[in-house]
Coordinates of C-alpha atoms in Angstrom, one line a residue:
Chain A
X109 CA -3.8 27.8 29.3
X110 CA -4.8 24.4 28.8
X111 CA -3.1 21.7 30.5
X112 CA -4.3 19.6 27.8
X113 CA -1.9 21.7 24.6
X114 CA 1.3 19.9 24.2
X115 CA 2.5 21.9 21.4
X116 CA 1.1 25.2 20.6
X117 CA 2.2 27.2 16.9
X118 CA 1.0 30.3 17.1
X119 CA 1.4 33.4 14.7
X120 CA 3.5 31.5 12.5
X121 CA 4.7 33.1 8.9
X122 CA 7.0 31.2 7.0
X123 CA 8.4 33.4 3.8
X124 CA 10.0 32.1 0.5
X125 CA 10.9 35.2 -1.3
X126 CA 8.7 37.3 -2.1
X127 CA 5.8 34.0 -1.6
X128 CA 4.3 34.0 1.9
X129 CA 4.2 30.0 2.1
X130 CA 3.1 30.3 5.9
X131 CA 1.3 33.2 6.6
X132 CA -0.4 33.6 10.1
X133 CA -1.0 29.9 11.5
X134 CA -1.9 28.9 15.3
X135 CA -2.4 25.6 14.9
X136 CA -2.1 23.7 18.1
X137 CA -2.1 19.7 18.5
X138 CA -3.2 17.9 22.3
X139 CA -2.2 14.8 24.0
X140 CA -3.0 12.1 22.6
X141 CA -5.4 14.3 19.4
X142 CA -5.2 12.7 16.0
X143 CA -4.9 16.0 14.1
X144 CA -5.6 16.4 10.5
X145 CA -3.7 17.9 8.7
X146 CA -5.0 18.9 4.5
X147 CA -4.7 21.2 2.6
X148 CA -3.8 20.8 -1.5
X149 CA 0.2 21.8 -3.1
X150 CA 1.3 23.9 -2.2
X151 CA -1.4 25.4 0.8
X152 CA 1.4 25.1 3.3
X153 CA 1.5 21.9 4.6
X154 CA 4.8 20.8 4.8
X155 CA 6.3 24.1 5.5
X156 CA 3.9 24.4 8.4
X157 CA 5.8 20.8 9.4
X158 CA 8.9 22.0 8.9
X159 CA 9.0 24.2 11.1
X160 CA 7.8 21.9 13.8
X161 CA 10.7 19.9 12.9
X162 CA 12.7 22.5 12.9
X163 CA 13.7 21.1 9.1
X164 CA 13.2 25.8 8.8
X165 CA 12.8 28.6 10.8
X166 CA 9.9 30.8 11.1
X167 CA 10.6 34.2 10.5
X168 CA 8.1 35.3 12.5
X169 CA 5.6 34.1 16.4
X170 CA 6.3 31.6 18.4
X171 CA 6.1 27.3 19.5
X172 CA 4.7 26.2 23.1
X173 CA 5.4 22.9 23.7
X174 CA 4.4 21.5 26.3
X175 CA 3.3 25.5 28.1
X176 CA 6.7 26.9 27.8
X177 CA 7.8 29.0 24.8
X178 CA 10.8 26.9 22.3
X179 CA 12.7 27.8 20.6
X180 CA 13.1 25.2 17.3
X181 CA 16.3 25.8 15.4
X182 CA 16.9 22.2 14.6
X183 CA 16.0 18.5 14.2
X184 CA 18.1 17.6 17.1
X185 CA 16.2 20.0 19.0
X186 CA 12.3 18.8 18.0
X187 CA 14.0 15.3 18.8
X188 CA 14.8 16.6 22.1
X189 CA 11.4 17.8 22.7
X190 CA 9.5 14.5 21.4
X191 CA 7.9 15.1 17.4
X192 CA 8.7 12.6 15.0
X193 CA 8.0 13.1 12.0
X194 CA 7.5 9.5 9.4
X195 CA 8.4 10.7 6.0
X196 CA 7.2 8.5 3.4
X197 CA 10.4 7.0 2.9
X198 CA 10.4 6.2 6.2
X199 CA 13.6 6.5 6.5
X200 CA 14.6 2.5 7.3
X201 CA 17.4 0.4 6.2
X202 CA 16.2 -2.0 3.8
X203 CA 18.9 -4.2 4.3
X204 CA 19.1 -4.9 8.5
X205 CA 15.7 -6.4 9.7
X206 CA 13.1 -5.1 12.0
X207 CA 14.6 -5.1 15.3
X208 CA 17.7 -3.2 13.2
X209 CA 16.2 -0.5 12.2
X210 CA 13.8 0.8 15.4
X211 CA 17.5 0.8 17.3
X212 CA 19.7 1.9 14.9
X213 CA 21.4 4.9 16.0
X214 CA 20.7 4.0 20.3
X215 CA 22.1 0.8 19.8
X216 CA 22.1 -1.2 23.1
X217 CA 25.5 -1.8 24.7
X218 CA 27.5 -3.7 26.5
X219 CA 31.3 -4.2 28.1
X220 CA 32.7 -7.2 26.6
X221 CA 35.5 -8.9 27.8
X222 CA 35.0 -5.9 30.3
X223 CA 36.0 -3.8 28.3
X224 CA 34.4 -3.7 24.8
X225 CA 31.2 -2.1 23.3
X226 CA 29.4 -5.0 21.9
X227 CA 25.4 -4.8 20.4
X228 CA 22.9 -6.3 23.1
X229 CA 21.9 -8.0 20.0
X230 CA 18.9 -10.5 21.3
X231 CA 17.7 -7.6 24.2
X232 CA 17.1 -5.4 21.5
X233 CA 15.3 -8.0 19.7
X234 CA 13.0 -8.8 22.3
X235 CA 12.6 -5.2 22.8
X236 CA 12.1 -3.9 19.4
X237 CA 8.8 -7.1 19.4
X238 CA 8.2 -6.1 22.7
X239 CA 7.1 -2.5 21.3
X240 CA 5.7 -3.9 18.2
X241 CA 3.5 -6.6 19.4
X242 CA 1.9 -5.0 22.7
X243 CA 1.6 -1.2 21.6
X244 CA 1.4 -1.5 17.2
X245 CA -0.5 -4.7 17.9
X246 CA 2.0 -6.1 14.9
X247 CA 2.7 -9.8 14.7
X248 CA 6.3 -10.1 14.2
X249 CA 6.6 -13.5 11.9
X250 CA 9.5 -11.6 9.3
X251 CA 11.4 -11.2 12.2
X252 CA 14.7 -12.2 11.0
X253 CA 14.1 -10.0 7.3
X254 CA 15.6 -7.5 6.1
X255 CA 13.2 -4.9 6.6
X256 CA 12.8 -4.6 2.6
X257 CA 10.8 -7.6 2.0
X258 CA 8.1 -6.4 4.6
X259 CA 4.9 -5.2 3.2
X260 CA 4.3 -1.5 2.9
X261 CA 1.9 -1.6 6.7
X262 CA 5.0 -3.2 8.8
X263 CA 7.7 -1.5 7.3
X264 CA 5.8 1.8 8.0
X265 CA 5.4 -0.5 12.2
X266 CA 8.8 -0.7 12.6
X267 CA 9.3 3.3 12.1
X268 CA 6.4 4.2 14.6
X269 CA 7.6 1.6 16.5
X270 CA 11.4 3.4 16.6
X271 CA 9.9 6.7 17.3
X272 CA 8.3 4.7 20.6
X273 CA 11.4 4.0 21.6
X274 CA 12.8 7.5 21.1
X275 CA 9.4 8.1 23.1
X276 CA 7.9 10.1 21.2
X277 CA 5.4 12.6 22.5
X278 CA 4.0 13.1 18.3
X279 CA 4.6 12.1 15.3
X280 CA 4.1 14.0 12.3
X281 CA 2.2 11.1 9.3
X282 CA 3.6 12.5 5.7
X283 CA 0.7 11.2 3.5
X284 CA 0.8 7.1 5.5
X285 CA -1.5 5.2 2.9
X286 CA 0.2 6.7 -0.3
X287 CA 1.4 3.9 -1.1
X288 CA -0.6 1.5 0.8
X289 CA -3.1 -1.3 -0.3
X290 CA -6.1 -1.9 1.7
X291 CA -6.2 -4.1 4.7
X292 CA -2.7 -2.2 4.9
X293 CA -4.6 1.3 5.1
X294 CA -6.7 -0.3 7.6
X295 CA -3.5 -1.1 9.7
X296 CA -1.9 1.9 9.7
X297 CA -5.4 2.9 10.6
X298 CA -5.9 0.5 13.7
X299 CA -1.4 2.1 14.8
X300 CA -2.7 5.4 14.8
X301 CA -6.0 4.7 17.2
X302 CA -3.8 2.5 19.2
X303 CA -1.0 6.1 19.6
X304 CA -3.3 7.4 20.5
X305 CA -4.4 5.2 23.4
X306 CA -1.0 5.1 24.5
X307 CA -0.7 8.9 24.3
X308 CA 0.7 10.2 21.9
X309 CA -0.6 12.1 19.2
X310 CA -0.3 12.6 15.9
X311 CA -0.8 15.4 13.1
X312 CA -2.1 13.0 9.8
X313 CA -1.2 14.1 6.5
X314 CA -3.7 13.2 3.8
X315 CA -5.5 13.6 0.7
X316 CA -7.2 11.6 1.3
X317 CA -10.6 12.0 3.3
X318 CA -12.1 8.9 4.0
X319 CA -8.9 8.0 5.7
X320 CA -8.5 11.0 7.5
X321 CA -12.0 11.6 9.0
X322 CA -12.2 8.1 10.0
X323 CA -9.4 9.0 13.1
X324 CA -9.2 12.4 12.3
X325 CA -10.9 13.7 16.8
X326 CA -10.0 17.3 14.6
X327 CA -9.1 18.5 11.4
X328 CA -6.7 21.8 10.1
X329 CA -7.2 22.5 6.9
X330 CA -5.5 25.5 4.5
X331 CA -5.2 27.5 1.8
X332 CA -2.5 29.7 0.8
X333 CA -0.7 29.6 3.7
X334 CA -3.6 30.8 5.7
X335 CA -5.7 28.6 7.6
X336 CA -9.3 28.4 6.6
X337 CA -10.9 26.0 9.3
X338 CA -10.4 24.3 12.3
X339 CA -12.9 22.3 14.0
X340 CA -13.9 18.5 15.1
X341 CA -13.7 16.5 12.2
X342 CA -17.9 15.4 13.3
X343 CA -18.5 19.0 12.8
X344 CA -17.6 19.3 9.6
X345 CA -18.2 17.3 6.6
X346 CA -16.0 15.8 4.4
X347 CA -17.8 17.6 1.5
X348 CA -17.4 21.0 3.3
X349 CA -13.7 19.8 3.5
X350 CA -13.5 20.0 0.3
X351 CA -14.3 23.0 -0.6
X352 CA -12.2 25.0 1.9
X353 CA -9.2 22.8 0.6
X354 CA -9.7 24.1 -2.6
X355 CA -11.7 28.2 -2.7
X356 CA -10.6 28.4 1.1
X357 CA -13.5 29.4 1.8
X358 CA -16.5 27.1 2.3
X359 CA -19.5 28.5 0.3
X360 CA -19.5 31.6 -2.2
X361 CA -17.6 30.1 -4.9
X362 CA -19.0 26.7 -4.8
X363 CA -22.1 28.7 -6.5
X364 CA -20.2 29.4 -9.2
X365 CA -19.5 25.9 -9.6
X366 CA -23.1 24.7 -9.0
Chain B
X100 CA 11.2 4.7 -8.7
X101 CA 9.8 6.7 -6.0
X102 CA 10.9 5.5 -2.2
X103 CA 7.9 4.2 -0.8
X104 CA 6.4 4.2 -3.2
X105 CA 6.8 1.4 -5.1
X106 CA 3.2 -1.3 -5.9
X107 CA 2.3 -3.8 -3.0
X108 CA 2.8 -7.4 -4.8
X109 CA 0.1 -9.2 -2.2
X110 CA 1.4 -9.3 1.7
X111 CA 4.5 -8.4 0.4
X112 CA 7.0 -5.8 -1.9
X113 CA 8.8 -7.7 -4.3
X114 CA 11.5 -9.6 -2.4
X115 CA 15.8 -10.4 -2.9
X116 CA 17.0 -12.0 0.7
X117 CA 14.9 -14.7 -0.6
X118 CA 15.4 -15.4 -4.5
X119 CA 13.1 -17.6 -5.5
X120 CA 14.4 -20.3 -8.2
X121 CA 11.4 -22.7 -9.8
X122 CA 8.3 -20.2 -7.6
X123 CA 10.4 -22.1 -4.3
X124 CA 11.9 -19.7 -2.4
X125 CA 15.5 -20.6 -1.5
X126 CA 16.6 -20.2 2.0
X127 CA 19.0 -18.3 3.3
X128 CA 21.7 -20.3 4.9
X129 CA 21.1 -21.9 0.9
X130 CA 23.0 -18.5 -0.2
X131 CA 25.6 -19.1 2.7
X132 CA 26.5 -21.8 1.7
X133 CA 27.3 -20.8 -2.7
X134 CA 30.7 -20.1 -2.5
X135 CA 31.7 -22.7 -0.2
X136 CA 29.3 -25.8 -2.5
X137 CA 31.4 -24.0 -5.6
X138 CA 34.9 -24.7 -3.4
X139 CA 34.1 -28.3 -2.4
X140 CA 32.4 -29.4 -6.3
X141 CA 35.8 -27.9 -7.5
X142 CA 37.4 -29.8 -5.4
X143 CA 36.2 -32.9 -6.1
X144 CA 36.6 -32.0 -9.4
X145 CA 40.2 -31.3 -9.4
X146 CA 40.3 -34.2 -7.3
X147 CA 38.7 -36.5 -10.2
X148 CA 40.8 -35.2 -12.4
X149 CA 44.3 -34.9 -10.9
X150 CA 43.8 -36.7 -7.6
X151 CA 47.3 -35.7 -6.2
X152 CA 46.2 -31.8 -6.8
X153 CA 44.1 -32.2 -3.3
X154 CA 47.5 -33.6 -1.3
X155 CA 48.1 -31.5 2.2
X156 CA 51.6 -30.3 0.5
X157 CA 49.5 -28.9 -2.8
X158 CA 46.6 -28.0 0.0
X159 CA 48.7 -26.4 2.6
X160 CA 50.1 -23.8 -1.0
X161 CA 46.7 -23.1 -1.4
X162 CA 46.2 -21.2 2.4
X163 CA 48.8 -19.7 2.2
X164 CA 47.9 -18.4 -0.8
X165 CA 44.8 -17.1 -0.5
X166 CA 46.0 -16.3 3.9
X167 CA 46.6 -12.9 2.4
X168 CA 43.8 -12.1 0.2
X169 CA 41.6 -13.4 2.8
X170 CA 42.5 -10.7 5.0
X171 CA 42.8 -8.3 2.7
X172 CA 39.0 -10.1 1.5
X173 CA 37.5 -9.0 5.7
X174 CA 38.6 -5.0 4.9
X175 CA 37.5 -4.2 1.7
X176 CA 33.9 -6.1 2.7
X177 CA 33.5 -3.5 5.5
X178 CA 34.3 -0.6 2.5
X179 CA 32.3 -2.2 0.3
X180 CA 28.4 -2.8 2.4
X181 CA 29.6 1.1 3.6
X182 CA 28.8 1.9 -0.3
X183 CA 32.5 2.8 -1.0
X184 CA 35.6 1.2 -2.9
X185 CA 39.0 0.9 -1.9
X186 CA 41.2 0.6 -5.5
X187 CA 44.4 2.1 -3.5
X188 CA 44.8 -1.8 -1.5
X189 CA 46.8 -3.5 -3.5
X190 CA 49.6 -0.7 -3.7
X191 CA 48.8 0.3 0.4
X192 CA 50.2 -3.7 0.5
X193 CA 52.6 -2.7 -1.0
X194 CA 53.6 0.0 0.6
X195 CA 54.0 -1.4 4.0
X196 CA 55.3 -3.7 2.6
X197 CA 58.2 -1.5 1.5
X198 CA 58.2 0.3 5.0
X199 CA 59.0 -2.9 6.2
X200 CA 61.9 -3.7 3.8
X201 CA 63.0 -0.2 4.1
X202 CA 63.1 0.7 7.6
X203 CA 65.2 -2.9 8.5
X204 CA 67.7 -2.8 5.6
X205 CA 68.1 1.3 6.0
X206 CA 67.2 2.2 9.7
X207 CA 69.0 0.6 13.0
X208 CA 65.4 0.8 14.4
X209 CA 63.8 -3.1 16.6
X210 CA 62.2 -5.4 14.0
X211 CA 59.1 -5.4 16.5
X212 CA 58.7 -1.9 16.4
X213 CA 60.0 -1.4 13.0
X214 CA 56.7 -3.4 12.4
X215 CA 54.2 -1.6 14.4
X216 CA 55.1 1.6 12.9
X217 CA 54.1 -1.2 9.1
X218 CA 50.6 -0.9 10.9
X219 CA 50.9 2.3 11.3
X220 CA 52.3 3.8 7.7
X221 CA 48.8 0.9 6.5
X222 CA 46.4 2.9 8.7
X223 CA 47.5 6.5 8.1
X224 CA 47.1 5.6 4.1
X225 CA 44.1 4.6 4.4
X226 CA 43.1 6.9 7.4
X227 CA 44.5 9.2 3.9
X228 CA 41.4 7.2 2.0
X229 CA 39.1 7.3 4.2
X230 CA 39.6 11.5 4.6
X231 CA 39.4 12.3 0.8
X232 CA 36.1 11.2 0.5
X233 CA 34.0 12.2 3.3
X234 CA 36.3 16.0 4.1
X235 CA 37.0 16.9 0.4
X236 CA 34.3 15.2 -0.9
X237 CA 35.4 12.5 -3.3
X238 CA 33.5 9.3 -5.5
X239 CA 35.5 6.5 -3.5
X240 CA 36.4 5.3 -7.0
X241 CA 38.2 8.9 -8.0
X242 CA 39.8 8.7 -4.5
X243 CA 40.7 5.2 -4.4
X244 CA 42.0 6.0 -7.9
X245 CA 44.3 8.7 -7.4
X246 CA 45.8 6.7 -3.8
X247 CA 46.2 3.7 -5.8
X248 CA 48.4 5.5 -8.5
X249 CA 50.1 8.2 -6.7
X250 CA 51.0 4.6 -4.0
X251 CA 52.4 2.6 -6.4
X252 CA 53.9 4.9 -8.3
X253 CA 55.7 5.9 -4.4
X254 CA 56.8 2.5 -4.0
X255 CA 58.4 2.5 -7.0
X256 CA 59.9 5.9 -6.7
X257 CA 61.4 4.9 -3.5
X258 CA 62.8 1.2 -4.7
X259 CA 63.7 2.6 -8.0
X260 CA 63.3 -1.3 -9.6
X261 CA 65.7 -2.6 -6.9
X262 CA 64.8 -5.8 -4.2
X263 CA 65.1 -5.3 -0.9
X264 CA 65.5 -9.2 -0.4
X265 CA 66.7 -11.8 2.7
X266 CA 64.9 -10.6 6.5
X267 CA 64.9 -12.4 9.3
X268 CA 62.5 -15.1 10.9
X269 CA 61.1 -12.4 13.2
X270 CA 60.2 -10.1 10.7
X271 CA 58.9 -13.3 8.1
X272 CA 57.1 -14.7 11.0
X273 CA 54.0 -13.8 10.0
X274 CA 54.7 -14.4 6.4
X275 CA 56.1 -17.4 6.4
X276 CA 56.5 -19.4 10.1
X277 CA 55.4 -22.5 10.1
X278 CA 53.9 -23.3 14.3
X279 CA 53.5 -26.8 15.7
X280 CA 55.4 -28.8 12.8
X281 CA 53.9 -27.4 10.3
X282 CA 50.9 -25.1 10.8
X283 CA 51.9 -21.6 8.6
X284 CA 50.9 -18.8 10.6
X285 CA 49.2 -16.8 8.1
X286 CA 47.1 -18.8 7.5
X287 CA 46.1 -18.4 11.6
X288 CA 46.9 -14.8 10.8
X289 CA 43.7 -14.8 8.1
X290 CA 41.5 -17.3 9.7
X291 CA 41.4 -14.7 12.8
X292 CA 41.7 -11.6 10.9
X293 CA 38.7 -12.6 9.1
X294 CA 37.4 -14.7 12.8
X295 CA 37.3 -10.5 13.9
X296 CA 36.0 -8.8 10.3
X297 CA 32.7 -11.8 11.2
X298 CA 32.8 -10.1 15.7
X299 CA 33.7 -6.9 14.0
X300 CA 30.5 -7.2 11.3
X301 CA 27.7 -8.7 13.7
X302 CA 28.4 -8.0 17.0
X303 CA 30.0 -3.9 16.9
X304 CA 28.3 -0.6 16.1
X305 CA 31.5 0.0 14.2
X306 CA 29.5 -3.2 12.0
X307 CA 26.3 -2.4 12.5
X308 CA 26.7 1.2 10.8
X309 CA 28.3 0.4 7.7
X310 CA 25.5 -1.6 6.6
X311 CA 23.7 0.6 8.1
X312 CA 25.5 3.6 5.7
X313 CA 25.7 1.2 2.2
X314 CA 21.6 0.0 2.5
X315 CA 20.9 4.0 3.1
X316 CA 22.8 6.3 3.9
X317 CA 20.1 9.3 4.4
X318 CA 18.7 7.3 6.4
X319 CA 22.0 6.3 8.9
X320 CA 22.2 10.5 9.0
X321 CA 19.4 10.3 10.3
X322 CA 19.6 8.2 12.9
X323 CA 22.2 10.1 14.0
X324 CA 25.3 7.9 12.3
X325 CA 27.9 10.0 12.7
X326 CA 29.2 8.5 9.0
X327 CA 31.9 9.8 7.7
X328 CA 33.7 9.2 11.2
X329 CA 32.9 5.8 9.9
X330 CA 33.7 5.9 6.7
X331 CA 36.4 6.4 7.6
X332 CA 36.9 3.8 10.6
X333 CA 35.8 1.1 7.3
X334 CA 39.3 2.6 5.0
X335 CA 41.3 2.8 7.9
X336 CA 40.3 -0.5 8.8
X337 CA 41.3 -1.6 5.4
X338 CA 44.4 -0.2 5.3
X339 CA 45.7 -2.0 9.3
X340 CA 45.2 -4.6 6.8
X341 CA 46.4 -3.7 4.0
X342 CA 49.6 -2.9 5.6
X343 CA 49.2 -6.8 7.4
X344 CA 48.7 -8.3 4.5
X345 CA 52.0 -6.7 2.5
X346 CA 53.6 -7.6 6.0
X347 CA 52.4 -11.9 4.6
X348 CA 54.1 -11.0 1.4
X349 CA 56.8 -9.7 2.2
X350 CA 57.6 -12.4 5.3
X351 CA 56.4 -15.3 2.0
X352 CA 58.3 -13.3 -0.6
X353 CA 60.9 -13.0 1.7
X354 CA 62.1 -10.1 -0.4
X355 CA 60.3 -7.1 -1.6
X356 CA 60.3 -5.0 -5.0
X357 CA 58.6 -2.5 -7.0
X358 CA 55.6 -5.2 -8.0
X359 CA 54.6 -6.3 -5.3
X360 CA 50.7 -6.0 -4.1
X361 CA 50.2 -4.6 -8.2
X362 CA 47.5 -6.7 -9.3
X363 CA 45.5 -7.5 -5.9
X364 CA 43.0 -4.5 -5.5
X365 CA 41.2 -6.8 -8.5
X366 CA 41.3 -9.8 -7.3
X367 CA 40.4 -8.9 -3.8
X368 CA 37.5 -6.4 -4.6
X369 CA 36.7 -10.2 -6.6
X370 CA 36.2 -11.9 -4.4
X371 CA 34.7 -10.0 -2.3
X372 CA 31.8 -9.9 -5.2
X373 CA 31.9 -13.7 -4.9
X374 CA 31.7 -14.1 -1.5
X375 CA 27.6 -12.2 -1.8
X376 CA 28.8 -8.5 -0.7
X377 CA 26.7 -6.4 -2.4
X378 CA 28.6 -4.1 -4.6
X379 CA 26.1 -1.7 -4.1
X380 CA 27.0 -2.0 0.1
X381 CA 24.0 -2.8 2.2
X382 CA 24.5 -6.4 2.3
X383 CA 28.3 -7.9 3.9
X384 CA 29.4 -11.5 3.9
X385 CA 32.3 -11.8 5.3
X386 CA 32.4 -16.0 4.9
X387 CA 31.6 -15.1 1.3
X388 CA 34.6 -13.0 1.4
X389 CA 37.1 -15.4 3.4
X390 CA 34.9 -18.3 0.8
X391 CA 35.6 -15.9 -3.0
X392 CA 39.8 -15.9 -1.6
X393 CA 40.0 -19.0 -1.4
X394 CA 37.7 -20.2 -4.8
X395 CA 40.2 -17.4 -6.3
X396 CA 43.1 -19.8 -5.3
X397 CA 41.8 -22.1 -5.6
X398 CA 41.7 -22.3 -9.2
X399 CA 44.6 -19.7 -9.3
X400 CA 46.0 -22.8 -8.1
X401 CA 44.7 -25.5 -10.0
X402 CA 46.0 -24.1 -13.5
X403 CA 49.3 -23.7 -12.3
X404 CA 49.1 -27.7 -11.7
X405 CA 47.6 -28.1 -14.9
X406 CA 51.4 -27.3 -15.8
X407 CA 49.0 -23.5 -18.2
X408 CA 50.1 -19.9 -18.8
X409 CA 50.4 -17.9 -15.9
X410 CA 48.8 -15.4 -18.5
X411 CA 46.0 -17.8 -19.4
X412 CA 45.0 -17.3 -15.3
X413 CA 43.9 -14.5 -16.0
X414 CA 41.1 -15.0 -18.4
X415 CA 39.9 -17.7 -16.5
X416 CA 39.6 -15.6 -13.7
X417 CA 37.7 -12.8 -14.7
X418 CA 35.3 -16.0 -16.7
X419 CA 34.7 -16.9 -13.8
X420 CA 34.2 -14.1 -11.7
X421 CA 31.7 -13.4 -14.7
X422 CA 30.0 -16.7 -14.5
X423 CA 29.5 -16.8 -10.4
X424 CA 27.8 -13.1 -10.8
X425 CA 26.2 -14.4 -13.5
X426 CA 24.4 -17.3 -11.5
X427 CA 23.2 -15.1 -7.9
X428 CA 21.6 -13.3 -11.4
X429 CA 20.2 -15.9 -12.4
X430 CA 18.8 -17.7 -9.0
X431 CA 18.1 -14.0 -8.4
X432 CA 20.4 -12.6 -5.9
X433 CA 20.8 -8.5 -6.4
X434 CA 23.3 -7.5 -5.7
X435 CA 21.7 -3.9 -6.0
X436 CA 19.3 -4.4 -3.5
X437 CA 15.7 -2.0 -5.8
X438 CA 14.2 1.1 -4.3
X439 CA 13.2 0.9 -0.5
X440 CA 17.4 0.7 1.1

């Protein structure tokens, strides 16, 4: 077993009634690797990710994390391992500021007057800004603003800062560029590269090949629950990926349409 | 509306905290002092119309009358900020006052113990509300509507149309005593409670989680916040403060009858909304609630002062609430932050 492999899913099967959503899929992510997970709607991307985050249990298959077999029964288990999914809604409280969101649920407290647990507001503010600036390169001008007032990209940075604070080893981004403008997309891609530099692995789920290609070290394509491609992004052209996504094969059926 | 998929305008999303007039953003502090400015304007207006209205005796009177609502509005701010509403707060005030009166008149327990038990009763009534909305998953409005009616009924059943009156200075301390010659204790109590509320909201997990739950309940759950426990805390805290309000009412009236506390819920909720706390949760304004309670107190007092009939006051209060909320809308302050919450 390779030491640099962070998570390895082996022969994962998941059925929903008569439907086989994930069919004997092998999927792995190395440390500090950015993997693009591609596929059409219903290809099994979300199901695979939900198995990894503990929302679904697989019917068959094995998951190894840092070389050890693990059981991910629920979200708490995956969080303990350092798996942090970032959904499109980002799970932020719009009316709280950035630092409050970074520390939500894990606030730093101190004993005031010897007994009263109070929030260390200044310390949390400082720490949050440190993560945002040093690790994500976000220059934060709107630090007191409720995050609702931030741009989509800034909100994403806040959610990522939270994942980093939770000591994430694997960040899963589900359609991270879906609602962003051009500048914002660029910033998000920069953030993904910064995560890789700090040794955090990233899974990017997206329909947009251009975005995935600009950051992913490797692309994995699913088609109707089966893995149809898994190779370094340099070895697969976007054109081939599209055909794989749509037809599940690289060339054969394409001819019929040409 | 699809969360997270709202259009991006420029480098920022649409804004709700910086309200804009004619393209110029209204600074945050302006919305904080808004209700206070309203109070000042109103006071100046009354001072011109009736200079004697600004006499120290009358101002003290206003503050004493508002103090009960400052206490209630502080508790209600937590409930509303947490995305709930407590319609039973007036009934809990009545129940608490009755509990104290009944314990004093019909039992031999020490007075201070009776007061402690009254706080316990308020806590219990509030906790019950909290259990209804969390464990039984009743909507906040329905649960507290039910307890409002039943607590009110309970008061009437127990007191059977009688009035209990004449209580000792110890029992009346929180509602009627004056310190340092002429400073009423209820004013001090209300001030301390408002400060406590501000402190809890800003500096403790209780306050932070209250805002988070009201702002985005799903995100709060995902962050591992025990949402149901904190909802119960909010209602319990509100019940505790309703007990204090009941004790203050008994002290001030030196009597307790079946109608004490009736209508307080509407007055309290109005004070909180006038103060700028978001009706749909997530934004807390303790200072605003204090201002709201004072403002409503001022209006009621001024109308009495001008010799306008008691019943008309309701009409005027209603119109004022309407105007204030309209004003909020005009300056772009939305009490329900859209989209990402």
